[in-house]
Structures are given as C-alpha cells and as structure tokens.
C-alpha cells in the first residue's frame, strides 16, 4: 500500500481521460475536488488487489449517466461518499476498500473522492480496463456475479436502491431509468464485491497504468516532445488518423450521449475522411466508409499538440486531432471472447466484428453503415 501524491492524481486525471476512450466523463472536476481535499489535509492510499483477503468487502463506484450532463452539474465528492455509506448500511458490513467500476475518465477519480472522505484505501483495479457505456460490459458481468443491490444517489436527497434483478442487462435497464429521472446523472455504488471476486475477476493495476500514461504525457510536454508518440509507446497503440473535426452531431437520449464525429484528414491523411460513432464512448471508426477500428479495443481521440484526450461531450468543430487505437489490458483481452458472447446475448454487438456491430449501430445511430453526413448523427 502506498500513499498517492497529488502529482500522481494529476497524472491519473490525464491517463484516465485517455483510457476513457471518450467516455467516463471529464476528470477535471474530480481533479479539482481532489486538489481541495488534499489542501484540506485528506490523503488517499492505493492498495494492490492481491493484498485483499478473500472475505473483505469492496465498494465499486462510478458516476452513471450522459457525460454531457457532467459539464452542467458540477462534481461533489460528498455525493459518491454518500452512495458508499448507503451501500454499507445495506450490506451490514464494513467495506475494506473502494474500487472504480471503470478506470476511464472521471470515473477513474471517483473512488479517490469517496476514499478521501471515508478513510478507506483505493484498490488498484477496476472491472473494465477502460470505459464502457453499459453495466453488462464488465468483467464481473462476464463472470455472472450477482448484479444487485445497486445504490443511486442524487444531491437533492434522492436515494434509490435496486434490490434485485434477474440479470446484468436488467440492472442496466432499471438503474438507467432511475438515472434519467435524476437528470441523467447519478452517483452510484454497485453490487459489493468480495476480495476473492476482485482478485479473480478484476482488471488489475489499471490505476497504476493510468498514472503511468499520464506521467509520460506530462513529461513529453515538459520536454517539448510529441505527447501522442509517448501515448502510442506507453499504450502499445497505433496512429489511425490525423485531421480536423468538421462536424459533430450528438444528443442526450435514454441516459446516454449518442452521435458521431467527422474528421477531415490533414498531412499524410489529406483527402480522406474519418467518421466515429459513439455511445458515451467512441465505438466504431470508419475511414472513407471502411471500418478500421471498434470496441473492445480502445479508440482515443487526442489533441494533436497537447496529447489531451477529447471526450464525446468535449469534442468540437475545428479541433486538430490524432485518432489512435490501442489494445486492451492482457487480463481483459483474455475474457473478450466470453464478453462478446454476453454482449451478443444482450443485443449489444460490440467487439465481435463490424458486421455484427451494425444492427446495434442501426438502432442507436440510424444507419446500417457509417453515419451519413446529413444524419443526426455465474451468479452468486
């Protein structure tokens, strides 16, 4: 176990935003919370998932909803702490630690905010190794672990608990409806996980990975080197496209942010066009109507100069971007085939093949192929 310095958290905000692949919400407001908490004397410790006892209980936290709403309702660390307290009361046991549902974006900072208030360590792991839009797209869902209870908290004093559902997909559907009524954003504490479950099914050391990516980017900036090249090296990624954003169509619907972004090529990509469809996260990229990347591998849209990631809620016209693809963590890739079967069963055909993906894209984005220029874009 080690204490996180504020500089580690600054780097985490950069790296988590990249691993978010456009989703998870901007980490900036969470970072501001952590700066204030550290100035007030709070500290957070990071612990290895391998140090958990099998019988320990771990709180799994995240913000749920459309990332765009996070730009309007400012983050407050007390909200996620309250969600953990409610879940602990329901459990009737003390939590040993807090863990992120997903390392991507602002959700990579959420467990730190709760831990600072509650005096708990943060487990160096999550259940995605990135960010995904739906609850059934996690390693614990692949394992078919129990999906309930789930706590949702709203700062107006609304406290909701989903006490039982038959499947992870039903947990996603029911909790998403509650989230929409809360304004399409809610602080959540998912079904508690035991230390044994985290050790077997968690994606390990993702917080450390995110900090490492952020440190490489910040160091490249200090040295006036190419931060995108540093990200590609650290994440073993591939540069797909460089260009300028010429169109963005997005809409908040059913508790998600859905749409597409269009990038016209620059430099060696001049004369080509890249289109990326998203549902909270970047999902599929087409170059000149030919698919070149899709989930579950990471599609990251980066500022060409600074290496800062763009979220689906922050991308805008005129931005000079570099689009890169990166592989999953080895531990996550090992479960990809099982995850693909789960996603197919639930009707979310991501990470299988582009042909299989298209029915889902038709439903969410209104086109069987790439979005048109004139279109809106085991249980325990």
Tab-separated table of C-alpha atoms in Angstrom:
chain	number	residue	atom	x	y	z
A	1	UNK	CA	0.000	0.000	0.000
A	2	UNK	CA	1.311	3.443	-0.863
A	3	UNK	CA	0.092	6.971	-0.386
A	4	UNK	CA	-0.798	8.784	-3.583
A	5	UNK	CA	0.862	12.163	-4.002
A	6	UNK	CA	-1.139	14.958	-5.583
A	7	UNK	CA	1.193	14.733	-8.580
A	8	UNK	CA	0.096	11.095	-9.007
A	9	UNK	CA	-3.536	12.223	-9.066
A	10	UNK	CA	-2.742	14.932	-11.627
A	11	UNK	CA	-1.171	12.239	-13.836
A	12	UNK	CA	-4.116	9.903	-13.171
A	13	UNK	CA	-6.529	12.526	-14.496
A	14	UNK	CA	-4.582	12.703	-17.772
A	15	UNK	CA	-4.186	8.941	-18.179
A	16	UNK	CA	-7.740	8.049	-17.164
A	17	UNK	CA	-9.113	10.529	-19.703
A	18	UNK	CA	-7.154	8.715	-22.421
A	19	UNK	CA	-8.262	5.240	-21.236
A	20	UNK	CA	-11.845	6.528	-21.163
A	21	UNK	CA	-11.976	6.411	-24.983
A	22	UNK	CA	-14.270	9.428	-24.973
A	23	UNK	CA	-16.420	8.338	-22.016
A	24	UNK	CA	-16.390	8.186	-18.252
A	25	UNK	CA	-16.904	11.937	-18.026
A	26	UNK	CA	-14.203	14.570	-17.865
A	27	UNK	CA	-11.849	14.023	-14.898
A	28	UNK	CA	-11.211	17.751	-14.495
A	29	UNK	CA	-13.928	18.473	-11.939
A	30	UNK	CA	-12.980	15.372	-9.955
A	31	UNK	CA	-9.387	16.564	-10.010
A	32	UNK	CA	-10.457	19.933	-8.608
A	33	UNK	CA	-12.210	18.063	-5.769
A	34	UNK	CA	-9.032	16.102	-5.029
A	35	UNK	CA	-6.909	19.239	-5.011
A	36	UNK	CA	-9.254	20.766	-2.439
A	37	UNK	CA	-9.346	17.585	-0.344
A	38	UNK	CA	-5.552	17.339	-0.306
A	39	UNK	CA	-5.254	21.021	0.607
A	40	UNK	CA	-7.641	20.269	3.492
A	41	UNK	CA	-5.334	17.520	4.775
A	42	UNK	CA	-7.003	14.414	3.342
A	43	UNK	CA	-4.849	11.665	1.858
A	44	UNK	CA	-5.600	8.539	-0.205
A	45	UNK	CA	-3.712	5.238	-0.242
A	46	UNK	CA	-3.549	2.831	-3.193
A	47	UNK	CA	-3.535	-0.893	-2.418
A	48	UNK	CA	-2.831	-3.919	-4.587
A	49	UNK	CA	-5.879	-6.119	-5.271
A	50	UNK	CA	-3.683	-9.085	-4.325
A	51	UNK	CA	-3.486	-7.748	-0.759
A	52	UNK	CA	-7.236	-8.169	-0.234
A	53	UNK	CA	-8.396	-11.007	1.995
A	54	UNK	CA	-10.941	-13.279	0.335
A	55	UNK	CA	-13.639	-12.237	2.821
A	56	UNK	CA	-13.032	-8.471	2.503
A	57	UNK	CA	-15.814	-6.333	1.049
A	58	UNK	CA	-15.038	-3.779	-1.674
A	59	UNK	CA	-17.286	-0.899	-2.748
A	60	UNK	CA	-17.444	-0.467	-6.536
A	61	UNK	CA	-18.293	3.108	-7.513
A	62	UNK	CA	-18.948	5.276	-10.553
A	63	UNK	CA	-20.946	8.155	-11.876
A	64	UNK	CA	-23.731	6.963	-14.160
A	65	UNK	CA	-25.368	8.892	-16.971
A	66	UNK	CA	-24.635	11.026	-20.017
A	67	UNK	CA	-21.179	12.676	-19.941
A	68	UNK	CA	-22.575	15.954	-21.286
A	69	UNK	CA	-24.629	16.417	-18.111
A	70	UNK	CA	-21.415	16.270	-16.107
A	71	UNK	CA	-20.450	19.575	-17.698
A	72	UNK	CA	-23.584	21.158	-16.213
A	73	UNK	CA	-23.831	19.513	-12.765
A	74	UNK	CA	-20.520	20.029	-11.026
A	75	UNK	CA	-18.863	17.085	-9.263
A	76	UNK	CA	-19.067	16.945	-5.471
A	77	UNK	CA	-17.005	14.316	-3.671
A	78	UNK	CA	-19.612	14.029	-0.886
A	79	UNK	CA	-22.116	12.506	-3.321
A	80	UNK	CA	-20.109	9.396	-4.151
A	81	UNK	CA	-19.130	9.018	-0.478
A	82	UNK	CA	-22.806	9.047	0.474
A	83	UNK	CA	-23.600	6.321	-2.083
A	84	UNK	CA	-20.926	4.111	-0.466
A	85	UNK	CA	-22.360	4.783	3.001
A	86	UNK	CA	-25.847	3.726	1.874
A	87	UNK	CA	-24.485	0.524	0.344
A	88	UNK	CA	-22.507	-0.234	3.514
A	89	UNK	CA	-25.639	0.152	5.640
A	90	UNK	CA	-27.484	-2.276	3.352
A	91	UNK	CA	-24.611	-4.757	3.469
A	92	UNK	CA	-24.327	-4.611	7.248
A	93	UNK	CA	-20.539	-4.974	6.966
A	94	UNK	CA	-17.666	-2.522	6.833
A	95	UNK	CA	-16.003	-2.003	3.473
A	96	UNK	CA	-12.289	-2.735	3.374
A	97	UNK	CA	-11.661	-0.549	0.336
A	98	UNK	CA	-13.160	1.321	-2.629
A	99	UNK	CA	-12.679	0.463	-6.297
A	100	UNK	CA	-13.683	2.043	-9.579
A	101	UNK	CA	-16.192	0.396	-11.879
A	102	UNK	CA	-14.191	1.771	-14.806
A	103	UNK	CA	-10.797	3.435	-14.918
A	104	UNK	CA	-11.825	5.648	-17.826
A	105	UNK	CA	-12.397	9.387	-17.497
A	106	UNK	CA	-13.795	10.962	-14.368
A	107	UNK	CA	-14.785	7.550	-13.054
A	108	UNK	CA	-11.103	6.873	-12.501
A	109	UNK	CA	-11.186	9.686	-9.899
A	110	UNK	CA	-14.499	8.756	-8.228
A	111	UNK	CA	-13.080	6.115	-5.819
A	112	UNK	CA	-10.416	8.551	-4.660
A	113	UNK	CA	-13.058	11.122	-3.750
A	114	UNK	CA	-15.052	8.577	-1.755
A	115	UNK	CA	-11.909	7.184	-0.113
A	116	UNK	CA	-10.755	10.643	0.994
A	117	UNK	CA	-13.996	11.189	2.917
A	118	UNK	CA	-14.355	7.657	4.291
A	119	UNK	CA	-10.743	6.954	5.232
A	120	UNK	CA	-10.523	3.861	3.047
A	121	UNK	CA	-7.816	2.787	0.588
A	122	UNK	CA	-8.432	2.520	-3.155
A	123	UNK	CA	-7.933	-0.836	-4.869
A	124	UNK	CA	-5.622	-0.656	-7.877
A	125	UNK	CA	-8.144	-2.304	-10.205
A	126	UNK	CA	-11.452	-1.816	-11.989
A	127	UNK	CA	-13.924	-4.007	-13.922
A	128	UNK	CA	-13.397	-2.690	-17.468
A	129	UNK	CA	-9.795	-1.609	-18.093
A	130	UNK	CA	-11.281	1.415	-19.913
A	131	UNK	CA	-14.804	2.854	-20.064
A	132	UNK	CA	-17.908	1.172	-21.478
A	133	UNK	CA	-21.458	2.550	-21.627
A	134	UNK	CA	-23.420	-0.320	-20.036
A	135	UNK	CA	-23.323	-2.440	-16.857
A	136	UNK	CA	-23.249	-5.826	-18.610
A	137	UNK	CA	-19.941	-4.890	-20.286
A	138	UNK	CA	-17.822	-5.545	-17.179
A	139	UNK	CA	-15.592	-8.382	-16.078
A	140	UNK	CA	-17.924	-9.150	-13.145
A	141	UNK	CA	-20.828	-9.461	-15.598
A	142	UNK	CA	-18.762	-11.818	-17.754
A	143	UNK	CA	-18.258	-13.870	-14.561
A	144	UNK	CA	-22.042	-13.730	-13.984
A	145	UNK	CA	-21.538	-12.478	-10.439
A	146	UNK	CA	-24.571	-11.095	-8.607
A	147	UNK	CA	-25.551	-7.704	-10.066
A	148	UNK	CA	-27.514	-6.332	-7.101
A	149	UNK	CA	-28.043	-4.313	-4.970
A	150	UNK	CA	-27.152	-1.061	-6.704
A	151	UNK	CA	-27.379	2.329	-4.957
A	152	UNK	CA	-28.030	5.592	-6.821
A	153	UNK	CA	-27.720	8.944	-5.073
A	154	UNK	CA	-28.750	12.427	-6.183
A	155	UNK	CA	-27.596	15.563	-4.289
A	156	UNK	CA	-31.207	16.762	-3.956
A	157	UNK	CA	-31.615	13.991	-1.384
A	158	UNK	CA	-32.962	11.230	-3.618
A	159	UNK	CA	-31.662	7.829	-2.517
A	160	UNK	CA	-32.645	4.841	-4.674
A	161	UNK	CA	-31.753	1.153	-4.365
A	162	UNK	CA	-32.287	-1.564	-6.970
A	163	UNK	CA	-32.638	-4.538	-4.627
A	164	UNK	CA	-32.973	-7.412	-7.115
A	165	UNK	CA	-32.893	-8.037	-10.870
A	166	UNK	CA	-32.663	-11.259	-12.944
A	167	UNK	CA	-29.606	-10.240	-14.994
A	168	UNK	CA	-26.962	-7.593	-15.604
A	169	UNK	CA	-28.888	-6.296	-18.600
A	170	UNK	CA	-31.929	-5.756	-16.393
A	171	UNK	CA	-29.738	-3.943	-13.882
A	172	UNK	CA	-28.594	-1.659	-16.660
A	173	UNK	CA	-32.150	-1.016	-17.858
A	174	UNK	CA	-33.686	-0.359	-14.437
A	175	UNK	CA	-30.862	1.725	-12.975
A	176	UNK	CA	-30.597	3.736	-16.197
A	177	UNK	CA	-34.273	4.673	-15.965
A	178	UNK	CA	-33.763	5.885	-12.390
A	179	UNK	CA	-30.704	7.810	-13.512
A	180	UNK	CA	-32.684	9.553	-16.246
A	181	UNK	CA	-35.268	10.705	-13.696
A	182	UNK	CA	-32.415	12.096	-11.578
A	183	UNK	CA	-31.378	14.263	-14.508
A	184	UNK	CA	-29.321	11.742	-16.494
A	185	UNK	CA	-26.547	11.660	-13.920
A	186	UNK	CA	-26.229	9.893	-10.562
A	187	UNK	CA	-23.569	8.817	-8.081
A	188	UNK	CA	-23.692	5.038	-7.800
A	189	UNK	CA	-22.286	2.248	-5.649
A	190	UNK	CA	-22.643	-1.039	-7.487
A	191	UNK	CA	-23.131	-4.521	-6.017
A	192	UNK	CA	-20.432	-5.122	-3.380
A	193	UNK	CA	-17.622	-7.449	-4.373
A	194	UNK	CA	-15.591	-9.739	-2.127
A	195	UNK	CA	-11.823	-9.735	-2.105
A	196	UNK	CA	-11.878	-13.173	-3.741
A	197	UNK	CA	-14.060	-11.858	-6.588
A	198	UNK	CA	-11.834	-8.823	-7.152
A	199	UNK	CA	-8.715	-10.975	-7.241
A	200	UNK	CA	-10.272	-13.397	-9.723
A	201	UNK	CA	-12.309	-11.085	-11.938
A	202	UNK	CA	-10.993	-7.553	-11.501
A	203	UNK	CA	-8.812	-5.886	-14.129
A	204	UNK	CA	-5.712	-5.390	-12.009
A	205	UNK	CA	-3.343	-2.403	-11.707
A	206	UNK	CA	-5.328	-0.139	-14.014
A	207	UNK	CA	-4.911	2.885	-11.741
A	208	UNK	CA	-1.147	2.449	-11.872
A	209	UNK	CA	-1.374	2.084	-15.656
A	210	UNK	CA	-3.372	5.282	-15.992
A	211	UNK	CA	-0.893	7.156	-13.773
A	212	UNK	CA	1.953	5.853	-15.934
A	213	UNK	CA	0.298	7.049	-19.148
A	214	UNK	CA	-0.378	10.449	-17.612
A	215	UNK	CA	3.216	10.778	-16.428
A	216	UNK	CA	4.515	10.014	-19.923
A	217	UNK	CA	2.268	12.665	-21.449
A	218	UNK	CA	3.202	15.311	-18.891
A	219	UNK	CA	6.906	14.531	-19.269
A	220	UNK	CA	6.656	14.800	-23.060
A	221	UNK	CA	5.047	18.225	-22.690
A	222	UNK	CA	7.816	19.387	-20.333
A	223	UNK	CA	10.454	18.231	-22.819
A	224	UNK	CA	8.553	19.747	-25.779
A	225	UNK	CA	8.306	16.295	-27.346
A	226	UNK	CA	5.361	14.698	-29.148
A	227	UNK	CA	2.877	13.565	-26.454
A	228	UNK	CA	0.906	11.473	-28.950
A	229	UNK	CA	4.044	9.469	-29.708
A	230	UNK	CA	4.535	8.984	-25.958
A	231	UNK	CA	0.980	7.646	-25.630
A	232	UNK	CA	1.490	5.251	-28.542
A	233	UNK	CA	4.685	3.959	-26.949
A	234	UNK	CA	3.250	3.593	-23.437
A	235	UNK	CA	-0.038	2.076	-24.615
A	236	UNK	CA	1.387	-0.019	-27.474
A	237	UNK	CA	-1.037	1.766	-29.794
A	238	UNK	CA	-1.338	2.637	-33.463
A	239	UNK	CA	-1.947	6.005	-35.074
A	240	UNK	CA	-5.041	5.756	-37.249
A	241	UNK	CA	-5.648	9.281	-38.497
A	242	UNK	CA	-4.729	12.950	-38.149
A	243	UNK	CA	-7.062	15.724	-39.129
A	244	UNK	CA	-9.520	18.440	-38.206
A	245	UNK	CA	-13.004	17.959	-36.802
A	246	UNK	CA	-15.513	19.275	-39.332
A	247	UNK	CA	-18.810	18.034	-37.897
A	248	UNK	CA	-20.218	16.743	-34.618
A	249	UNK	CA	-23.785	15.520	-34.105
A	250	UNK	CA	-24.758	14.411	-30.604
A	251	UNK	CA	-27.859	14.055	-28.491
A	252	UNK	CA	-28.583	13.065	-24.918
A	253	UNK	CA	-31.130	10.273	-25.004
A	254	UNK	CA	-32.123	7.461	-22.623
A	255	UNK	CA	-29.332	8.436	-20.238
A	256	UNK	CA	-26.593	8.223	-22.882
A	257	UNK	CA	-24.758	10.631	-25.135
A	258	UNK	CA	-25.060	9.314	-28.695
A	259	UNK	CA	-23.911	10.602	-32.064
A	260	UNK	CA	-20.950	10.848	-34.379
A	261	UNK	CA	-17.926	12.998	-35.192
A	262	UNK	CA	-16.405	13.624	-38.626
A	263	UNK	CA	-12.704	14.377	-39.165
A	264	UNK	CA	-11.172	15.560	-42.441
A	265	UNK	CA	-7.610	14.396	-42.966
A	266	UNK	CA	-4.501	16.549	-42.720
A	267	UNK	CA	-0.864	15.890	-43.645
A	268	UNK	CA	-0.487	12.295	-44.873
A	269	UNK	CA	-4.243	11.730	-44.375
A	270	UNK	CA	-5.301	14.684	-46.511
A	271	UNK	CA	-8.100	13.752	-48.894
A	272	UNK	CA	-9.539	11.118	-46.566
A	273	UNK	CA	-12.320	11.346	-44.011
A	274	UNK	CA	-12.795	9.562	-40.692
A	275	UNK	CA	-16.187	9.107	-39.046
A	276	UNK	CA	-16.556	7.858	-35.467
A	277	UNK	CA	-19.834	6.743	-33.901
A	278	UNK	CA	-20.242	6.966	-30.142
A	279	UNK	CA	-22.490	5.972	-27.264
A	280	UNK	CA	-20.789	7.770	-24.367
A	281	UNK	CA	-17.536	6.185	-25.652
A	282	UNK	CA	-16.061	6.044	-29.164
A	283	UNK	CA	-17.432	2.789	-30.590
A	284	UNK	CA	-16.560	2.363	-34.293
A	285	UNK	CA	-14.325	4.326	-36.697
A	286	UNK	CA	-14.678	4.304	-40.495
A	287	UNK	CA	-12.061	5.693	-42.872
A	288	UNK	CA	-13.700	6.574	-46.174
A	289	UNK	CA	-16.616	4.303	-45.205
A	290	UNK	CA	-14.297	1.342	-44.493
A	291	UNK	CA	-14.298	0.230	-40.819
A	292	UNK	CA	-10.809	0.361	-39.312
A	293	UNK	CA	-11.323	0.149	-35.522
A	294	UNK	CA	-14.003	-0.711	-32.979
A	295	UNK	CA	-14.617	-1.702	-29.367
A	296	UNK	CA	-13.479	-3.500	-27.313
A	297	UNK	CA	-10.112	-2.130	-28.393
A	298	UNK	CA	-9.605	1.482	-27.372
A	299	UNK	CA	-10.317	4.298	-29.825
A	300	UNK	CA	-8.804	7.506	-28.434
A	301	UNK	CA	-9.235	10.971	-29.921
A	302	UNK	CA	-6.349	13.187	-28.810
A	303	UNK	CA	-5.348	16.811	-29.194
A	304	UNK	CA	-2.522	16.649	-31.730
A	305	UNK	CA	-0.435	19.252	-29.905
A	306	UNK	CA	-1.034	18.565	-26.197
A	307	UNK	CA	-1.976	14.856	-26.241
A	308	UNK	CA	-5.023	15.688	-24.099
A	309	UNK	CA	-7.929	13.338	-24.720
A	310	UNK	CA	-11.241	14.594	-26.072
A	311	UNK	CA	-14.469	13.214	-24.649
A	312	UNK	CA	-17.588	12.712	-26.699
A	313	UNK	CA	-19.033	15.691	-24.810
A	314	UNK	CA	-16.000	17.971	-25.326
A	315	UNK	CA	-15.068	17.300	-28.965
A	316	UNK	CA	-15.843	20.285	-31.155
A	317	UNK	CA	-15.547	21.776	-34.619
A	318	UNK	CA	-12.089	22.876	-35.704
A	319	UNK	CA	-10.138	20.737	-33.262
A	320	UNK	CA	-6.886	19.305	-34.623
A	321	UNK	CA	-6.939	15.673	-33.536
A	322	UNK	CA	-4.934	12.480	-33.708
A	323	UNK	CA	-7.029	9.319	-33.538
A	324	UNK	CA	-5.239	6.277	-32.136
A	325	UNK	CA	-6.196	2.684	-31.378
A	326	UNK	CA	-4.749	0.649	-28.522
A	327	UNK	CA	-5.103	-2.918	-27.289
A	328	UNK	CA	-6.833	-3.940	-24.093
A	329	UNK	CA	-5.063	-4.968	-20.933
A	330	UNK	CA	-3.933	-8.596	-21.225
A	331	UNK	CA	-6.219	-9.642	-18.367
A	332	UNK	CA	-9.179	-8.032	-20.088
A	333	UNK	CA	-8.391	-9.422	-23.528
A	334	UNK	CA	-8.362	-12.929	-22.013
A	335	UNK	CA	-12.073	-12.501	-21.266
A	336	UNK	CA	-13.013	-10.799	-24.544
A	337	UNK	CA	-14.482	-13.900	-26.172
A	338	UNK	CA	-16.687	-14.546	-23.154
A	339	UNK	CA	-17.602	-10.868	-23.045
A	340	UNK	CA	-18.529	-10.964	-26.722
A	341	UNK	CA	-20.966	-13.794	-26.062
A	342	UNK	CA	-22.501	-11.855	-23.185
A	343	UNK	CA	-22.843	-8.723	-25.322
A	344	UNK	CA	-24.388	-10.674	-28.186
A	345	UNK	CA	-26.876	-12.261	-25.793
A	346	UNK	CA	-27.827	-8.803	-24.574
A	347	UNK	CA	-28.096	-7.338	-28.069
A	348	UNK	CA	-25.054	-5.069	-27.838
A	349	UNK	CA	-22.810	-6.442	-30.550
A	350	UNK	CA	-19.512	-4.709	-29.761
A	351	UNK	CA	-16.103	-6.321	-30.041
A	352	UNK	CA	-17.195	-9.195	-32.283
A	353	UNK	CA	-16.899	-7.912	-35.834
A	354	UNK	CA	-18.129	-4.892	-37.715
A	355	UNK	CA	-20.862	-6.850	-39.475
A	356	UNK	CA	-22.205	-7.997	-36.110
A	357	UNK	CA	-21.947	-4.464	-34.804
A	358	UNK	CA	-24.141	-2.917	-37.451
A	359	UNK	CA	-27.574	-3.930	-36.094
A	360	UNK	CA	-26.700	-2.180	-32.842
A	361	UNK	CA	-25.456	0.868	-34.721
A	362	UNK	CA	-28.618	0.900	-36.778
A	363	UNK	CA	-30.679	1.060	-33.608
A	364	UNK	CA	-28.539	3.716	-31.915
A	365	UNK	CA	-27.245	5.851	-34.800
A	366	UNK	CA	-29.885	5.472	-37.509
A	367	UNK	CA	-27.777	3.875	-40.258
A	368	UNK	CA	-26.721	0.329	-41.164
A	369	UNK	CA	-23.294	1.586	-42.212
A	370	UNK	CA	-21.201	4.558	-41.238
A	371	UNK	CA	-23.303	7.562	-40.234
A	372	UNK	CA	-24.253	9.700	-43.212
A	373	UNK	CA	-23.046	13.296	-43.406
A	374	UNK	CA	-26.599	14.545	-43.252
A	375	UNK	CA	-27.788	12.220	-40.472
A	376	UNK	CA	-28.004	13.027	-36.762
A	377	UNK	CA	-25.866	11.571	-36.370
A	378	UNK	CA	-22.463	-17.333	-12.967
A	379	UNK	CA	-24.430	-15.687	-10.240
A	380	UNK	CA	-23.507	-15.634	-6.571
